[in-house]
PDB file of N, CA and C in Angstrom:
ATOM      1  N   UNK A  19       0.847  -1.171   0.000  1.00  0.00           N
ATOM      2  CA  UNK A  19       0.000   0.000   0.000  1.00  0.00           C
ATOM      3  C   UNK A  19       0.895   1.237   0.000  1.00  0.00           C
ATOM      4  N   UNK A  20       0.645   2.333  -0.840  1.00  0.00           N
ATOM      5  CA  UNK A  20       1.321   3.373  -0.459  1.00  0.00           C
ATOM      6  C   UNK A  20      -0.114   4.752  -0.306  1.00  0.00           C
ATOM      7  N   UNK A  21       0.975   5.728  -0.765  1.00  0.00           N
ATOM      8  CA  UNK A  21      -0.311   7.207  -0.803  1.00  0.00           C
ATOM      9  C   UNK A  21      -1.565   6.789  -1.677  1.00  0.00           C
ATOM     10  N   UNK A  22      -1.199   6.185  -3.156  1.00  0.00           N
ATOM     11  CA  UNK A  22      -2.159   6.100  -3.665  1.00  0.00           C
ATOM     12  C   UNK A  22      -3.202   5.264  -3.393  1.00  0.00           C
ATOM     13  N   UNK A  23      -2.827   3.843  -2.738  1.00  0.00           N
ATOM     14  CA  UNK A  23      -3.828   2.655  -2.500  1.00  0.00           C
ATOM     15  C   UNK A  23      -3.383   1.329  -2.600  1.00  0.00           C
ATOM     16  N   UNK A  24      -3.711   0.668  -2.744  1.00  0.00           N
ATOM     17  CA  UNK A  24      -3.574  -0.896  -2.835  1.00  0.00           C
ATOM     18  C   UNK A  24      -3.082  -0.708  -4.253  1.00  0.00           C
ATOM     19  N   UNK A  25      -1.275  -1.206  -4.298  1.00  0.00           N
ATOM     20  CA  UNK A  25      -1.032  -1.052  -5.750  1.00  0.00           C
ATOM     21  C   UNK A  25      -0.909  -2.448  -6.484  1.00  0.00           C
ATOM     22  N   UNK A  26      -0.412  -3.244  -5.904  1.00  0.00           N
ATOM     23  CA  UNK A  26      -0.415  -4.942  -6.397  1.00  0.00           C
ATOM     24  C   UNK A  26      -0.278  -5.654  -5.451  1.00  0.00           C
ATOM     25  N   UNK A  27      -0.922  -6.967  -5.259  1.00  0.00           N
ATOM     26  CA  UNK A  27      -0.555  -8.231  -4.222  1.00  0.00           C
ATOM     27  C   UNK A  27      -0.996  -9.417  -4.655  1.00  0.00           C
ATOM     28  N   UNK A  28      -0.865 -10.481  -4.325  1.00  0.00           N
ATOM     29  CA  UNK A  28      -0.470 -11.393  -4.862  1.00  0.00           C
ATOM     30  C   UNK A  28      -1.499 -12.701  -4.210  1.00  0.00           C
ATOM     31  N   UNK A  29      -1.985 -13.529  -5.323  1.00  0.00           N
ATOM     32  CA  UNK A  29      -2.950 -14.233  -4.384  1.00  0.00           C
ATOM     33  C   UNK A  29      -3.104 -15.684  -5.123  1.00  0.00           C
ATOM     34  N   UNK A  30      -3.556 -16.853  -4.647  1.00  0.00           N
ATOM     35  CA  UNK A  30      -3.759 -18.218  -5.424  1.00  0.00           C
ATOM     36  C   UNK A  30      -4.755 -18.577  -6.307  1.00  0.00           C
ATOM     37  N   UNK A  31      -5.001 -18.351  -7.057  1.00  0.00           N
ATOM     38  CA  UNK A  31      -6.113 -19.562  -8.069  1.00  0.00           C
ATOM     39  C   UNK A  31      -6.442 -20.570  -7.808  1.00  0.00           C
ATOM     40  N   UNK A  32      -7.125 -21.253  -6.922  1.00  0.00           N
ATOM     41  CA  UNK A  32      -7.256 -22.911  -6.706  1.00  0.00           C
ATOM     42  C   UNK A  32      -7.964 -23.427  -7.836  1.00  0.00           C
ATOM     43  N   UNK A  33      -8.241 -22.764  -8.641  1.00  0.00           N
ATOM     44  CA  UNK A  33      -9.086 -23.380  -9.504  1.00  0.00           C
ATOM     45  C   UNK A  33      -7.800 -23.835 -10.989  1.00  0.00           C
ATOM     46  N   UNK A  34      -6.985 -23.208 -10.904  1.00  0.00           N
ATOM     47  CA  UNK A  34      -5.774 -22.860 -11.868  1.00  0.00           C
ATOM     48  C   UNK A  34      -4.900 -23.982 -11.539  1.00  0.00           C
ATOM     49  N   UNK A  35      -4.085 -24.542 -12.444  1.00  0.00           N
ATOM     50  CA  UNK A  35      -2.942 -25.385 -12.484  1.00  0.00           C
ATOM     51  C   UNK A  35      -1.574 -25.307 -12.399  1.00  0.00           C
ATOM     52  N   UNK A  36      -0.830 -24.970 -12.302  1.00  0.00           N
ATOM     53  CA  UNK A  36       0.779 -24.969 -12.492  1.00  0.00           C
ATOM     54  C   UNK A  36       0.976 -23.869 -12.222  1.00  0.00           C
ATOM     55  N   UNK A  37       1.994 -22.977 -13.379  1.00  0.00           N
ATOM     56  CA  UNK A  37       2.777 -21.829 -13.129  1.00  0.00           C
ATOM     57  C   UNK A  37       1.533 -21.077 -12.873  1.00  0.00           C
ATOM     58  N   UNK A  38       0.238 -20.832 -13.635  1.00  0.00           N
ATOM     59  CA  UNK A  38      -0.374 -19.888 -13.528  1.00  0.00           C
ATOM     60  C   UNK A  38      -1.712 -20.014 -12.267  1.00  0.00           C
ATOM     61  N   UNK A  39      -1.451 -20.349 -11.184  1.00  0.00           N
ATOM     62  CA  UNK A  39      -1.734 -20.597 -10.315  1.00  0.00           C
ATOM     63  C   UNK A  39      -1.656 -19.462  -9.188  1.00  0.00           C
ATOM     64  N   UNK A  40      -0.437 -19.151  -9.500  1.00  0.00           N
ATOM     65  CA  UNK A  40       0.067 -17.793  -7.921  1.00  0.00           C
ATOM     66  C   UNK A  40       0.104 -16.611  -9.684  1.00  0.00           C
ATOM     67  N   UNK A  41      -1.186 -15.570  -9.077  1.00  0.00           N
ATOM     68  CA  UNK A  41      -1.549 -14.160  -9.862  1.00  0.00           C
ATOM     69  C   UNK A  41      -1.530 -12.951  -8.771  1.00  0.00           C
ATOM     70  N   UNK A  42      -1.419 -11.819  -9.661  1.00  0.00           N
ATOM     71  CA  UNK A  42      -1.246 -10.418  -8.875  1.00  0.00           C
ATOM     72  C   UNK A  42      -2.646  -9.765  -9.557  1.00  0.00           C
ATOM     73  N   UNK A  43      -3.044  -8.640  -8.990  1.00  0.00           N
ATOM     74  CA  UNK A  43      -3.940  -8.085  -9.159  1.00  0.00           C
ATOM     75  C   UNK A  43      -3.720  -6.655  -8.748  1.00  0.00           C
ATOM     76  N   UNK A  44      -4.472  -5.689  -9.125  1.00  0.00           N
ATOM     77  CA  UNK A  44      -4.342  -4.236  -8.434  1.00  0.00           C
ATOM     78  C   UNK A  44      -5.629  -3.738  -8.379  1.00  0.00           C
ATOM     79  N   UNK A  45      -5.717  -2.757  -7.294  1.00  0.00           N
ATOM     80  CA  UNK A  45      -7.139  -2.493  -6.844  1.00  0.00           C
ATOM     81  C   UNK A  45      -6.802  -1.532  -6.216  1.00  0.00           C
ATOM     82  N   UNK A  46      -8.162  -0.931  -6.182  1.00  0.00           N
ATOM     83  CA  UNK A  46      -8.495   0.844  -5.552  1.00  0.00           C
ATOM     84  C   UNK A  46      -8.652   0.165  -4.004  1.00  0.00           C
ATOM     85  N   UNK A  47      -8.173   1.237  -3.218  1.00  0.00           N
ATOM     86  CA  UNK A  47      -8.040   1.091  -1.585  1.00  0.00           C
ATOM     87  C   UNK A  47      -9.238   0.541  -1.238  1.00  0.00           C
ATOM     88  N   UNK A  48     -10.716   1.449  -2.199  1.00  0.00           N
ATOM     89  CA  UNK A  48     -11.781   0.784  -1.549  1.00  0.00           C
ATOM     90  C   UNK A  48     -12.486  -0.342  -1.682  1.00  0.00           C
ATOM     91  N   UNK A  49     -12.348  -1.033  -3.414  1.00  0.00           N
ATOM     92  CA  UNK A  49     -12.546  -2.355  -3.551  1.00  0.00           C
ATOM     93  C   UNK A  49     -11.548  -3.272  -2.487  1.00  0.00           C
ATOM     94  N   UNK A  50     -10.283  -3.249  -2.105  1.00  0.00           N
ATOM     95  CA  UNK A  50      -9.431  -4.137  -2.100  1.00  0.00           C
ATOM     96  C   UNK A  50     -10.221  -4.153   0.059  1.00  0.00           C
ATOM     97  N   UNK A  51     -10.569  -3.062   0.309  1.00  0.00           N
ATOM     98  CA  UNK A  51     -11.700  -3.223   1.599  1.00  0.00           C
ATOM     99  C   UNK A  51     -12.604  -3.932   1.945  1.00  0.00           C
ATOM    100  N   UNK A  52     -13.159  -3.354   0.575  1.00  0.00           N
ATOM    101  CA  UNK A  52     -14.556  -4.623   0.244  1.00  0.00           C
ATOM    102  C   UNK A  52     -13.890  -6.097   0.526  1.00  0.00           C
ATOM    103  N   UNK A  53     -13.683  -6.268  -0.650  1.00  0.00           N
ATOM    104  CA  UNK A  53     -12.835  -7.452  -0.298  1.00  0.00           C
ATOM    105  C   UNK A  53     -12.434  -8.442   0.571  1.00  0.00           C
ATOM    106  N   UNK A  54     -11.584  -7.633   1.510  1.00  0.00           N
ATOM    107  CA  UNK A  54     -11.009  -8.385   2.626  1.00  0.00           C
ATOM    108  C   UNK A  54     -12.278  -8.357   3.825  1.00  0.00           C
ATOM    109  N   UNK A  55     -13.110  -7.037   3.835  1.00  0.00           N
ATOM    110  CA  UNK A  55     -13.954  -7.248   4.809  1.00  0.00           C
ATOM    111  C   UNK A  55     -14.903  -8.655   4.756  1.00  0.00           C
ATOM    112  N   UNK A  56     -15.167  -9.241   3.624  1.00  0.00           N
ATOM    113  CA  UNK A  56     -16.025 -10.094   3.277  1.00  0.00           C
ATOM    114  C   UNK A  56     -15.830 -11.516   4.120  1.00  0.00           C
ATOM    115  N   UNK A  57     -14.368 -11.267   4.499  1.00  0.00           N
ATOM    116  CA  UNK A  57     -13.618 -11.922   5.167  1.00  0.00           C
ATOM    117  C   UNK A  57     -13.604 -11.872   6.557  1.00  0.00           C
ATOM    118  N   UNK A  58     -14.200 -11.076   7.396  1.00  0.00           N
ATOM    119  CA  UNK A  58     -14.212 -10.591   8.389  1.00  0.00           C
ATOM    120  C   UNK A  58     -15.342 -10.858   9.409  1.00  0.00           C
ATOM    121  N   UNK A  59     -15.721 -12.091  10.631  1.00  0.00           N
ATOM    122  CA  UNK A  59     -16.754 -12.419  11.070  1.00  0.00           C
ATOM    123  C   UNK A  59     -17.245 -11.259  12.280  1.00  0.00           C
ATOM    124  N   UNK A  60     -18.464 -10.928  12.066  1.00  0.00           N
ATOM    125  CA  UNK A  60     -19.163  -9.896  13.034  1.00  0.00           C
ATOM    126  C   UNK A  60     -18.879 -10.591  14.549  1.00  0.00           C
ATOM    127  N   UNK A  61     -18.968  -9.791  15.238  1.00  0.00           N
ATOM    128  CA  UNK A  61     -19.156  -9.887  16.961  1.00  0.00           C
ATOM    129  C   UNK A  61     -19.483 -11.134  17.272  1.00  0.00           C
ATOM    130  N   UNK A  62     -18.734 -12.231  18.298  1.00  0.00           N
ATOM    131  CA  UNK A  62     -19.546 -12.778  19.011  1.00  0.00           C
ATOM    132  C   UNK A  62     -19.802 -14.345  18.060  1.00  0.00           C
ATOM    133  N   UNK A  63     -19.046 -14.527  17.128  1.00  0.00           N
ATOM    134  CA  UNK A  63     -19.490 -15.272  15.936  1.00  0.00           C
ATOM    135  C   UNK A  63     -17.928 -15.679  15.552  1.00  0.00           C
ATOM    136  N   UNK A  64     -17.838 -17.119  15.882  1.00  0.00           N
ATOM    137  CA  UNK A  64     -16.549 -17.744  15.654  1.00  0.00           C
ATOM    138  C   UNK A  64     -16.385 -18.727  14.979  1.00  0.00           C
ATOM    139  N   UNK A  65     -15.284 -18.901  14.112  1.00  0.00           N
ATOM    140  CA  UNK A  65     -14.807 -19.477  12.592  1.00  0.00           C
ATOM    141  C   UNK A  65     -14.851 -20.937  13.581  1.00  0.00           C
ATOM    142  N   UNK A  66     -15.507 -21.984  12.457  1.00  0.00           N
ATOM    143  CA  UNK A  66     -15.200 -23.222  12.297  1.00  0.00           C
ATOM    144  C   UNK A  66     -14.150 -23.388  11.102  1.00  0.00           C
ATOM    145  N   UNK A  67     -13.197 -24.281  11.401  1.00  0.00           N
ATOM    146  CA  UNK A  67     -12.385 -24.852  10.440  1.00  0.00           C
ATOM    147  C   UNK A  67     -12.792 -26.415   9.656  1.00  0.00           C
ATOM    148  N   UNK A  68     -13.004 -26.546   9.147  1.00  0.00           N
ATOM    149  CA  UNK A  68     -13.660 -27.681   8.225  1.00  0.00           C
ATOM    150  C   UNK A  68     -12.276 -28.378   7.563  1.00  0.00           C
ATOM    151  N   UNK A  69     -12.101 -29.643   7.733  1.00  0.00           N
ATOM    152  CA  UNK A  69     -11.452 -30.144   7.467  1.00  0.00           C
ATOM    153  C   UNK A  69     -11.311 -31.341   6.476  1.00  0.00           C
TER     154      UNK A  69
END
């Protein structure tokens, strides 16, 4: 991240095979929010791990 925003990072394809598997992407500060918040469990509300 710098002044401007979320400039590139780097993430997996599970759906993808081989080399093209690990991709970069770039995104505005506020999509790349969206994003990660989606990720993020409200109050009081705790992750099961599924195995």
């Amino acid at each position: 991240m710098d002044e401007r925003g979320v400039t590139t990072f780097r993430w997996k394809d599970h759906r993808a095979k081989g080399k093209t598997r690990h991709k970069s992407m770039t995104l505005s500060p506020q999509e790349f929010m969206r994003r990660f918040l989606l990720h993020v469990l409200p109050g009081g509300f705790h992750r099961i791990r599924q195995g």
